[in-house]
Tab-separated table of N, CA and C in Angstrom:
chain	number	residue	atom	x	y	z
A	268	MET	N	0.945	-1.292	-0.060
A	268	MET	CA	-0.037	0.021	-0.087
A	268	MET	C	0.995	1.401	-0.080
A	269	ASP	N	1.982	1.322	0.779
A	269	ASP	CA	2.951	2.456	0.826
A	269	ASP	C	3.394	2.761	-0.539
A	270	LYS	N	3.589	1.810	-1.304
A	270	LYS	CA	4.314	2.248	-2.667
A	270	LYS	C	3.270	2.902	-3.577
A	271	ILE	N	1.976	2.378	-3.555
A	271	ILE	CA	0.846	2.847	-4.409
A	271	ILE	C	0.719	4.470	-3.638
A	272	ILE	N	0.797	4.605	-2.425
A	272	ILE	CA	0.438	5.992	-1.803
A	272	ILE	C	1.518	6.925	-2.514
A	273	LEU	N	2.658	6.426	-2.418
A	273	LEU	CA	3.816	7.202	-2.992
A	273	LEU	C	3.677	7.658	-4.452
A	274	LYS	N	3.293	6.613	-5.088
A	274	LYS	CA	3.036	6.714	-6.558
A	274	LYS	C	1.939	7.734	-6.781
A	275	VAL	N	0.834	7.779	-6.038
A	275	VAL	CA	-0.242	8.645	-6.240
A	275	VAL	C	0.250	10.088	-5.731
A	276	ARG	N	0.966	10.204	-4.755
A	276	ARG	CA	1.704	11.465	-4.246
A	276	ARG	C	2.511	12.007	-5.578
A	277	GLY	N	3.202	11.252	-6.284
A	277	GLY	CA	4.058	11.569	-7.198
A	277	GLY	C	3.274	12.158	-8.352
A	278	LEU	N	2.281	11.458	-8.705
A	278	LEU	CA	1.326	11.804	-9.868
A	278	LEU	C	0.640	13.161	-9.568
A	279	LEU	N	0.344	13.446	-8.465
A	279	LEU	CA	-0.417	14.529	-7.956
A	279	LEU	C	0.588	15.790	-7.553
A	280	GLY	N	1.817	15.446	-7.364
A	280	GLY	CA	2.747	16.548	-6.987
A	280	GLY	C	2.806	16.943	-5.615
A	281	ASP	N	2.263	15.877	-4.823
A	281	ASP	CA	2.140	16.165	-3.211
A	281	ASP	C	3.516	15.486	-2.611
A	282	PHE	N	4.476	16.433	-2.584
A	282	PHE	CA	5.815	15.777	-2.126
A	282	PHE	C	6.001	16.368	-0.734
A	283	LEU	N	6.897	15.578	0.000
A	283	LEU	CA	7.293	16.144	1.247
A	283	LEU	C	7.993	17.487	1.200
A	284	THR	N	7.685	18.431	2.035
A	284	THR	CA	8.208	19.748	2.001
A	284	THR	C	8.574	20.039	3.580
A	285	THR	N	9.539	20.729	3.672
A	285	THR	CA	10.051	21.128	5.012
A	285	THR	C	9.381	22.516	5.445
A	286	VAL	N	8.842	22.515	6.520
A	286	VAL	CA	8.287	23.798	7.154
A	286	VAL	C	8.913	23.834	8.669
A	287	SER	N	8.672	25.167	9.039
A	287	SER	CA	8.963	25.312	10.399
A	287	SER	C	7.968	26.159	11.105
A	288	ASP	N	7.783	25.908	12.370
A	288	ASP	CA	6.708	26.745	13.162
A	288	ASP	C	7.425	27.286	14.313
A	289	PRO	N	7.371	28.607	14.462
A	289	PRO	CA	8.032	29.360	15.589
A	289	PRO	C	7.046	29.425	16.769
A	290	PHE	N	7.364	29.342	17.998
A	290	PHE	CA	6.583	29.435	19.231
A	290	PHE	C	7.349	30.322	20.220
A	291	THR	N	6.751	30.722	21.137
A	291	THR	CA	7.396	31.403	22.293
A	291	THR	C	6.780	30.452	23.502
A	292	TYR	N	7.752	30.065	24.419
A	292	TYR	CA	7.302	29.200	25.534
A	292	TYR	C	6.825	30.237	26.712
A	293	GLU	N	5.581	29.760	27.211
A	293	GLU	CA	5.148	30.516	28.191
A	293	GLU	C	4.893	29.603	29.504
A	294	ASN	N	4.034	28.660	29.385
A	294	ASN	CA	3.855	27.823	30.395
A	294	ASN	C	3.692	26.317	30.062
A	295	SER	N	3.405	26.102	28.745
A	295	SER	CA	3.076	24.697	28.412
A	295	SER	C	4.361	24.126	27.439
A	296	LYS	N	4.898	23.012	27.718
A	296	LYS	CA	6.005	22.488	26.891
A	296	LYS	C	5.293	21.705	25.755
A	297	ILE	N	4.069	21.798	25.431
A	297	ILE	CA	3.279	21.051	24.412
A	297	ILE	C	3.000	21.917	23.357
A	298	PHE	N	3.506	21.707	22.117
A	298	PHE	CA	3.402	22.738	20.946
A	298	PHE	C	2.532	22.024	19.821
A	299	SER	N	1.611	22.534	19.510
A	299	SER	CA	0.712	22.025	18.321
A	299	SER	C	1.304	22.423	16.908
A	300	LEU	N	1.572	21.500	16.039
A	300	LEU	CA	2.245	21.926	14.711
A	300	LEU	C	0.971	22.393	13.814
A	301	THR	N	1.421	23.318	12.820
A	301	THR	CA	0.498	23.943	12.060
A	301	THR	C	-0.050	23.134	10.876
A	302	GLU	N	0.819	22.360	10.294
A	302	GLU	CA	0.562	21.409	9.259
A	302	GLU	C	0.292	20.021	9.833
A	303	ASN	N	-0.736	19.458	9.058
A	303	ASN	CA	-1.181	18.041	9.300
A	303	ASN	C	-0.149	17.127	8.516
A	304	ASN	N	-0.407	15.954	8.468
A	304	ASN	CA	0.370	14.839	7.420
A	304	ASN	C	1.992	14.975	7.542
A	305	VAL	N	2.383	14.998	9.068
A	305	VAL	CA	3.782	15.191	9.237
A	305	VAL	C	4.511	13.975	8.845
A	306	GLY	N	5.614	14.204	8.210
A	306	GLY	CA	6.465	12.905	7.855
A	306	GLY	C	7.661	12.726	8.881
A	307	THR	N	8.247	13.741	9.163
A	307	THR	CA	9.360	13.452	10.367
A	307	THR	C	9.532	14.886	10.916
A	308	ILE	N	9.955	14.884	12.264
A	308	ILE	CA	10.431	16.051	12.923
A	308	ILE	C	11.846	16.106	12.592
A	309	SER	N	12.342	17.073	12.030
A	309	SER	CA	13.926	17.250	11.819
A	309	SER	C	14.648	17.879	12.796
A	310	GLU	N	14.112	19.023	13.312
A	310	GLU	CA	14.989	19.501	14.433
A	310	GLU	C	14.033	20.431	15.381
A	311	VAL	N	14.356	20.522	16.573
A	311	VAL	CA	13.615	21.343	17.627
A	311	VAL	C	14.727	22.291	18.069
A	312	TYR	N	14.594	23.579	17.884
A	312	TYR	CA	15.387	24.640	18.340
A	312	TYR	C	14.938	25.345	19.677
A	313	VAL	N	15.615	25.671	20.532
A	313	VAL	CA	15.309	26.530	21.658
A	313	VAL	C	16.421	27.579	21.652
A	314	ASN	N	15.821	28.939	21.510
A	314	ASN	CA	16.749	29.971	21.316
A	314	ASN	C	18.007	29.666	20.357
A	315	ASP	N	17.492	29.186	19.135
A	315	ASP	CA	18.461	28.829	18.098
A	315	ASP	C	19.515	27.815	18.458
A	316	GLU	N	19.366	26.944	19.573
A	316	GLU	CA	20.209	25.946	19.896
A	316	GLU	C	19.579	24.704	19.821
A	317	ILE	N	20.388	23.699	19.262
A	317	ILE	CA	19.641	22.331	19.081
A	317	ILE	C	20.257	21.254	19.813
A	318	SER	N	21.409	21.528	20.534
A	318	SER	CA	22.098	20.615	21.312
A	318	SER	C	21.386	20.312	22.593
A	319	ASN	N	21.373	19.040	23.034
A	319	ASN	CA	20.648	18.488	24.248
A	319	ASN	C	19.250	18.894	24.523
A	320	ILE	N	18.550	19.166	23.350
A	320	ILE	CA	17.002	19.301	23.490
A	320	ILE	C	16.384	18.001	23.204
A	321	THR	N	15.603	17.420	24.026
A	321	THR	CA	14.895	16.300	24.017
A	321	THR	C	13.404	16.595	23.846
A	322	TYR	N	12.813	15.780	23.171
A	322	TYR	CA	11.269	15.931	22.800
A	322	TYR	C	10.763	14.609	22.468
A	323	THR	N	9.293	14.687	22.278
A	323	THR	CA	8.587	13.637	21.831
A	323	THR	C	7.659	14.256	20.838
A	324	TYR	N	7.152	13.325	19.926
A	324	TYR	CA	6.031	13.828	18.946
A	324	TYR	C	4.906	12.890	18.926
A	325	SER	N	3.708	13.230	19.025
A	325	SER	CA	2.564	12.389	18.830
A	325	SER	C	1.914	12.501	17.577
A	326	THR	N	1.733	11.357	16.865
A	326	THR	CA	1.233	11.359	15.591
A	326	THR	C	-0.277	11.530	15.787
A	327	VAL	N	-0.793	11.082	16.888
A	327	VAL	CA	-2.324	11.317	17.106
A	327	VAL	C	-2.838	12.531	17.246
A	328	SER	N	-2.053	13.377	18.153
A	328	SER	CA	-2.425	14.718	18.579
A	328	SER	C	-1.764	15.834	17.554
A	329	ASN	N	-0.505	15.333	16.841
A	329	ASN	CA	0.002	16.261	16.037
A	329	ASN	C	0.783	17.129	16.893
A	330	LYS	N	1.322	16.865	18.001
A	330	LYS	CA	1.775	17.906	19.039
A	330	LYS	C	3.274	17.447	19.421
A	331	VAL	N	4.293	18.496	19.568
A	331	VAL	CA	5.523	18.081	20.112
A	331	VAL	C	5.589	18.485	21.540
A	332	THR	N	6.040	17.688	22.448
A	332	THR	CA	6.352	18.006	23.801
A	332	THR	C	7.928	17.952	24.019
A	333	ILE	N	8.209	19.054	24.330
A	333	ILE	CA	9.752	19.315	24.841
A	333	ILE	C	9.901	19.006	26.352
A	334	THR	N	10.865	17.923	26.424
A	334	THR	CA	11.007	17.245	27.691
A	334	THR	C	12.166	18.036	28.451
A	335	SER	N	13.046	18.862	27.527
A	335	SER	CA	14.202	19.562	28.297
A	335	SER	C	13.639	20.751	29.093
A	336	PRO	N	14.470	21.276	29.842
A	336	PRO	CA	13.996	22.405	30.673
A	336	PRO	C	13.789	23.618	29.816
A	337	LEU	N	12.801	24.381	30.054
A	337	LEU	CA	12.566	25.624	29.311
A	337	LEU	C	12.242	26.795	30.173
A	338	THR	N	12.358	27.901	29.771
A	338	THR	CA	12.258	29.288	30.601
A	338	THR	C	11.263	30.113	29.886
A	339	SER	N	10.489	30.620	30.760
A	339	SER	CA	9.481	31.490	30.012
A	339	SER	C	10.004	32.551	29.143
A	340	GLY	N	9.583	32.653	27.887
A	340	GLY	CA	10.006	33.538	26.952
A	340	GLY	C	11.020	32.913	25.904
A	341	ASP	N	11.391	31.763	26.120
A	341	ASP	CA	12.270	30.980	25.198
A	341	ASP	C	11.626	30.892	23.803
A	342	ALA	N	12.500	31.098	22.659
A	342	ALA	CA	12.093	30.920	21.471
A	342	ALA	C	12.091	29.527	20.878
A	343	VAL	N	11.130	28.917	20.574
A	343	VAL	CA	11.160	27.562	20.186
A	343	VAL	C	10.703	27.464	18.696
A	344	LYS	N	11.544	26.746	17.927
A	344	LYS	CA	11.314	26.581	16.433
A	344	LYS	C	11.353	25.160	16.219
A	345	ILE	N	10.398	24.515	15.498
A	345	ILE	CA	10.243	23.196	15.200
A	345	ILE	C	10.191	22.978	13.729
A	346	GLU	N	11.237	22.260	13.221
A	346	GLU	CA	11.456	22.009	11.739
A	346	GLU	C	10.759	20.666	11.581
A	347	TYR	N	10.086	20.429	10.528
A	347	TYR	CA	9.595	19.036	10.160
A	347	TYR	C	9.167	19.001	8.705
A	348	THR	N	8.987	17.754	8.287
A	348	THR	CA	8.567	17.612	6.974
A	348	THR	C	7.095	17.193	6.842
A	349	CYS	N	6.351	17.616	5.801
A	349	CYS	CA	4.938	17.158	5.752
A	349	CYS	C	4.484	17.126	4.375
A	350	TYR	N	3.327	16.440	4.174
A	350	TYR	CA	2.682	16.456	2.827
A	350	TYR	C	1.415	17.594	3.047
A	351	GLN	N	1.606	18.445	2.168
A	351	GLN	CA	0.668	19.584	2.361
A	351	GLN	C	-0.766	19.544	1.860
A	352	ASN	N	-0.899	18.505	0.936
A	352	ASN	CA	-2.254	18.326	0.382
A	352	ASN	C	-3.122	17.164	0.784
A	353	TYR	N	-2.647	16.000	0.953
A	353	TYR	CA	-3.417	14.762	1.287
A	353	TYR	C	-2.685	14.015	2.432
A	354	SER	N	-3.739	13.540	3.206
A	354	SER	CA	-3.144	12.557	4.280
A	354	SER	C	-3.268	11.058	3.597
A	355	ASN	N	-2.515	10.156	4.183
A	355	ASN	CA	-2.448	8.880	4.022
A	355	ASN	C	-3.984	8.306	3.909
A	356	THR	N	-4.672	8.660	4.907
A	356	THR	CA	-6.046	8.173	4.932
A	356	THR	C	-7.128	8.637	3.936
A	357	GLU	N	-6.730	9.725	3.455
A	357	GLU	CA	-7.494	10.443	2.284
A	357	GLU	C	-7.175	9.566	1.138
A	358	ILE	N	-5.930	9.203	0.828
A	358	ILE	CA	-5.470	8.661	-0.524
A	358	ILE	C	-5.969	7.052	-0.247
A	359	VAL	N	-5.811	6.597	0.852
A	359	VAL	CA	-6.409	5.130	0.893
A	359	VAL	C	-7.834	5.103	0.639
A	360	SER	N	-8.672	6.136	0.961
A	360	SER	CA	-10.058	6.074	0.713
A	360	SER	C	-10.178	6.098	-0.993
A	361	TYR	N	-9.366	6.947	-1.563
A	361	TYR	CA	-9.561	6.948	-2.939
A	361	TYR	C	-8.904	5.796	-3.673
A	362	ILE	N	-7.952	5.132	-3.013
A	362	ILE	CA	-7.518	3.796	-3.505
A	362	ILE	C	-8.536	2.747	-3.394
A	363	GLN	N	-9.427	2.668	-2.539
A	363	GLN	CA	-10.445	1.863	-2.309
A	363	GLN	C	-11.363	1.930	-3.413
A	364	ALA	N	-11.625	3.295	-3.736
A	364	ALA	CA	-12.702	3.807	-4.768
A	364	ALA	C	-12.158	3.311	-6.210
A	365	ALA	N	-10.743	3.454	-6.364
A	365	ALA	CA	-10.022	2.723	-7.602
A	365	ALA	C	-10.213	1.464	-7.743
A	366	LEU	N	-10.268	0.538	-6.566
A	366	LEU	CA	-10.455	-0.777	-6.708
A	366	LEU	C	-11.790	-1.176	-7.143
A	367	VAL	N	-12.791	-0.453	-6.800
A	367	VAL	CA	-14.131	-0.559	-7.409
A	367	VAL	C	-14.287	-0.362	-8.787
A	368	HIS	N	-13.619	0.798	-9.116
A	368	HIS	CA	-13.471	1.114	-10.653
A	368	HIS	C	-12.978	-0.122	-11.484
A	369	LEU	N	-11.859	-0.569	-10.927
A	369	LEU	CA	-11.220	-1.693	-11.644
A	369	LEU	C	-12.209	-2.968	-11.717
A	370	ALA	N	-12.908	-3.220	-10.669
A	370	ALA	CA	-13.899	-4.224	-10.763
A	370	ALA	C	-15.130	-3.982	-11.546
A	371	ILE	N	-15.689	-2.926	-11.662
A	371	ILE	CA	-16.560	-2.468	-12.497
A	371	ILE	C	-16.313	-2.559	-13.956
A	372	ASN	N	-15.090	-2.198	-14.336
A	372	ASN	CA	-14.617	-2.286	-15.613
A	372	ASN	C	-14.133	-3.797	-16.150
A	373	ASN	N	-14.313	-4.733	-15.196
A	373	ASN	CA	-13.916	-6.140	-15.447
A	373	ASN	C	-12.536	-6.405	-15.718
A	374	TYR	N	-11.667	-5.362	-14.897
A	374	TYR	CA	-10.156	-5.654	-15.039
A	374	TYR	C	-9.874	-6.846	-13.969
A	375	ALA	N	-10.163	-6.525	-12.701
A	375	ALA	CA	-9.733	-7.598	-11.695
A	375	ALA	C	-10.654	-7.076	-10.389
A	376	SER	N	-10.725	-7.983	-9.388
A	376	SER	CA	-11.386	-7.685	-8.259
A	376	SER	C	-10.343	-7.808	-7.131
A	377	PHE	N	-9.891	-6.614	-6.614
A	377	PHE	CA	-9.042	-6.484	-5.664
A	377	PHE	C	-9.752	-6.026	-4.282
A	378	GLU	N	-9.290	-6.510	-3.271
A	378	GLU	CA	-9.817	-6.242	-1.850
A	378	GLU	C	-8.967	-5.583	-1.104
A	379	TYR	N	-9.289	-4.415	-0.262
A	379	TYR	CA	-8.432	-3.775	0.488
A	379	TYR	C	-8.686	-4.323	2.003
A	380	ASP	N	-7.689	-4.717	2.703
A	380	ASP	CA	-8.003	-5.149	4.041
A	380	ASP	C	-7.344	-4.213	5.078
A	381	SER	N	-8.237	-3.347	5.730
A	381	SER	CA	-7.847	-2.401	6.594
A	381	SER	C	-6.974	-2.777	7.834
A	382	THR	N	-7.394	-4.026	8.223
A	382	THR	CA	-6.599	-4.595	9.418
A	382	THR	C	-5.087	-4.843	9.152
A	383	THR	N	-4.680	-5.206	7.756
A	383	THR	CA	-3.370	-5.386	7.419
A	383	THR	C	-2.846	-4.243	6.545
A	384	ASP	N	-3.660	-3.322	6.210
A	384	ASP	CA	-3.378	-2.249	5.314
A	384	ASP	C	-2.662	-2.762	4.018
A	385	ALA	N	-3.365	-3.829	3.403
A	385	ALA	CA	-2.893	-4.455	2.197
A	385	ALA	C	-3.942	-4.716	1.198
A	386	ILE	N	-3.623	-4.977	0.006
A	386	ILE	CA	-4.467	-5.210	-1.073
A	386	ILE	C	-4.387	-6.727	-1.421
A	387	TYR	N	-5.522	-7.252	-1.698
A	387	TYR	CA	-5.472	-8.707	-1.977
A	387	TYR	C	-6.153	-8.985	-3.304
A	388	PRO	N	-5.824	-9.879	-4.247
A	388	PRO	CA	-4.640	-10.384	-4.182
A	388	PRO	C	-3.567	-9.363	-4.577
A	389	THR	N	-2.319	-9.452	-4.167
A	389	THR	CA	-1.169	-8.516	-4.093
A	389	THR	C	-1.022	-8.045	-5.731
A	390	PRO	N	-1.199	-6.679	-5.937
A	390	PRO	CA	-1.033	-6.241	-7.322
A	390	PRO	C	0.449	-6.419	-7.643
A	391	GLU	N	0.609	-6.624	-9.025
A	391	GLU	CA	1.866	-6.574	-9.791
A	391	GLU	C	2.258	-5.146	-9.725
A	392	SER	N	3.472	-4.833	-10.030
A	392	SER	CA	4.089	-3.407	-10.165
A	392	SER	C	3.247	-2.721	-11.176
A	393	LYS	N	3.013	-3.279	-12.261
A	393	LYS	CA	2.088	-2.567	-13.385
A	393	LYS	C	0.808	-2.381	-12.845
A	394	GLU	N	0.253	-3.324	-12.170
A	394	GLU	CA	-1.183	-3.055	-11.567
A	394	GLU	C	-1.155	-1.884	-10.563
A	395	GLU	N	-0.078	-1.784	-9.762
A	395	GLU	CA	0.107	-0.550	-8.781
A	395	GLU	C	-0.082	0.696	-9.558
A	396	ASN	N	0.688	0.703	-10.689
A	396	ASN	CA	0.722	1.886	-11.458
A	396	ASN	C	-0.742	2.202	-11.970
A	397	LEU	N	-1.310	1.238	-12.257
A	397	LEU	CA	-2.935	1.405	-12.811
A	397	LEU	C	-3.781	1.949	-11.644
A	398	ILE	N	-3.460	1.277	-10.546
A	398	ILE	CA	-4.303	1.822	-9.366
A	398	ILE	C	-3.867	3.229	-8.926
A	399	ALA	N	-2.718	3.487	-9.146
A	399	ALA	CA	-2.261	4.855	-8.771
A	399	ALA	C	-2.770	5.905	-9.763
A	400	ILE	N	-2.949	5.596	-10.995
A	400	ILE	CA	-3.439	6.509	-12.148
A	400	ILE	C	-4.748	6.649	-11.941
A	401	ILE	N	-5.617	5.576	-11.506
A	401	ILE	CA	-7.060	5.673	-11.388
A	401	ILE	C	-7.249	6.593	-10.011
A	402	THR	N	-6.618	6.308	-9.015
A	402	THR	CA	-6.668	7.133	-7.881
A	402	THR	C	-6.404	8.618	-8.056
A	403	SER	N	-5.370	8.934	-8.888
A	403	SER	CA	-4.953	10.344	-9.059
A	403	SER	C	-6.318	10.929	-9.941
A	404	LEU	N	-6.875	10.119	-10.822
A	404	LEU	CA	-7.881	10.514	-11.629
A	404	LEU	C	-9.111	10.870	-10.826
A	405	LEU	N	-9.276	10.014	-9.761
A	405	LEU	CA	-10.460	10.310	-8.747
A	405	LEU	C	-10.024	11.579	-8.001
A	406	ILE	N	-8.882	11.835	-7.586
A	406	ILE	CA	-8.621	12.957	-6.723
A	406	ILE	C	-8.622	14.186	-7.460
A	407	ASN	N	-7.954	14.193	-8.708
A	407	ASN	CA	-7.932	15.281	-9.440
A	407	ASN	C	-8.303	14.943	-11.048
A	408	PRO	N	-9.527	14.986	-11.183
A	408	PRO	CA	-10.135	14.503	-12.528
A	408	PRO	C	-9.948	15.455	-13.732
A	409	ASP	N	-9.475	16.693	-13.352
A	409	ASP	CA	-8.957	17.546	-14.531
A	409	ASP	C	-7.704	17.515	-15.084
A	410	ASN	N	-7.026	16.541	-14.514
A	410	ASN	CA	-5.549	16.272	-14.971
A	410	ASN	C	-5.839	15.712	-16.207
A	411	ARG	N	-5.087	16.411	-17.423
A	411	ARG	CA	-5.146	15.830	-18.825
A	411	ARG	C	-4.069	14.843	-19.392
A	412	SER	N	-3.044	14.786	-18.481
A	412	SER	CA	-1.902	13.915	-18.853
A	412	SER	C	-1.202	13.383	-17.567
A	413	ILE	N	-1.052	12.090	-17.690
A	413	ILE	CA	-0.504	11.166	-16.759
A	413	ILE	C	0.735	10.261	-17.320
A	414	ARG	N	1.828	10.392	-16.588
A	414	ARG	CA	3.041	9.715	-17.084
A	414	ARG	C	3.603	8.877	-16.007
A	415	LEU	N	3.709	7.515	-16.396
A	415	LEU	CA	4.439	6.636	-15.478
A	415	LEU	C	5.439	6.017	-16.443
A	416	PRO	N	6.447	5.246	-15.842
A	416	PRO	CA	7.453	4.754	-16.616
A	416	PRO	C	7.042	3.745	-17.884
A	417	ASP	N	5.811	3.023	-17.445
A	417	ASP	CA	5.366	2.143	-18.489
A	417	ASP	C	4.171	2.473	-19.186
A	418	LEU	N	3.785	3.758	-18.802
A	418	LEU	CA	2.283	4.103	-19.391
A	418	LEU	C	2.222	5.606	-19.609
A	419	THR	N	1.712	6.206	-20.537
A	419	THR	CA	1.345	7.647	-20.701
A	419	THR	C	-0.034	7.710	-21.329
A	420	ILE	N	-0.775	8.546	-20.616
A	420	ILE	CA	-2.267	8.686	-21.041
A	420	ILE	C	-2.575	10.154	-21.085
A	421	ASN	N	-3.011	10.689	-22.294
A	421	ASN	CA	-3.520	11.885	-22.542
A	421	ASN	C	-5.131	12.050	-22.733
A	422	ILE	N	-5.799	12.662	-21.945
A	422	ILE	CA	-7.231	12.563	-21.979
A	422	ILE	C	-7.846	13.986	-22.057
A	423	PRO	N	-8.695	14.182	-23.004
A	423	PRO	CA	-9.329	15.565	-23.040
A	423	PRO	C	-10.135	15.875	-21.764
A	424	ASN	N	-10.290	17.175	-21.363
A	424	ASN	CA	-10.916	17.519	-20.165
A	424	ASN	C	-12.482	17.543	-20.204
A	425	ASP	N	-12.950	17.193	-21.304
A	425	ASP	CA	-14.466	17.150	-21.513
A	425	ASP	C	-15.124	15.907	-21.221
A	426	LEU	N	-14.481	15.041	-20.774
A	426	LEU	CA	-15.090	13.611	-20.353
A	426	LEU	C	-15.288	13.533	-18.887
A	427	PRO	N	-16.433	12.841	-18.451
A	427	PRO	CA	-16.635	12.497	-17.128
A	427	PRO	C	-15.571	11.545	-16.504
A	428	THR	N	-15.372	11.694	-15.147
A	428	THR	CA	-14.349	11.031	-14.451
A	428	THR	C	-14.459	9.490	-14.865
A	429	ASP	N	-15.580	8.952	-14.758
A	429	ASP	CA	-15.827	7.579	-14.925
A	429	ASP	C	-15.351	7.082	-16.482
A	430	GLN	N	-15.608	8.016	-17.304
A	430	GLN	CA	-15.245	7.580	-18.725
A	430	GLN	C	-13.685	7.728	-18.780
A	431	LYS	N	-13.004	8.654	-18.163
A	431	LYS	CA	-11.507	8.810	-18.282
A	431	LYS	C	-11.053	7.548	-17.523
A	432	ILE	N	-11.594	7.066	-16.512
A	432	ILE	CA	-11.148	5.774	-15.899
A	432	ILE	C	-11.293	4.561	-16.722
A	433	SER	N	-12.512	4.573	-17.225
A	433	SER	CA	-12.735	3.322	-18.270
A	433	SER	C	-11.725	3.345	-19.348
A	434	LYS	N	-11.351	4.567	-19.930
A	434	LYS	CA	-10.444	4.821	-21.052
A	434	LYS	C	-8.976	4.312	-20.655
A	435	THR	N	-8.636	4.813	-19.408
A	435	THR	CA	-7.444	4.325	-18.761
A	435	THR	C	-7.285	2.892	-18.549
A	436	ILE	N	-8.219	2.079	-18.136
A	436	ILE	CA	-8.183	0.779	-17.897
A	436	ILE	C	-8.105	0.128	-19.384
A	437	ALA	N	-9.038	0.500	-20.242
A	437	ALA	CA	-8.955	-0.092	-21.589
A	437	ALA	C	-7.445	0.214	-22.196
A	438	ARG	N	-6.853	1.347	-22.102
A	438	ARG	CA	-5.637	1.607	-22.560
A	438	ARG	C	-4.608	0.693	-22.156
A	439	TYR	N	-4.705	0.501	-20.577
A	439	TYR	CA	-3.755	-0.271	-19.936
A	439	TYR	C	-3.737	-1.909	-20.446
């Protein structure tokens, strides 16, 4: 599933970007990040220093907790990477819809298992590309050109999304 998500992000141009959030410490060592879909925390600065600063990050709350001592008025800056457009959860939902389109168009019947976060039967690499293309069409139906290493599709923008998907599957 992770490979398909990355392919979808590549098709949509939703790449990891580095951002930083500035804060001033007052009385809480817990800082809420402004962006969702965080990849990794790169650095935490206190008064422009990074040495000996310890912290934890909660993916559930999207908050960084600094465990090092802080003094009121300290300048805190948190640098991190994030996807600015779509969460993995959103993309997985679109992937599930793409699997339905594959079945409707008599290509194959794939099933998504949310407990293992996997697709069964396991798609081949080319099928992952097809799933990624259909997913990107569902997310961004006005995209008129999609390119992967083994497939290029140009579609006029006057077709409904389901017809674009049918043509994509037929071309595949």
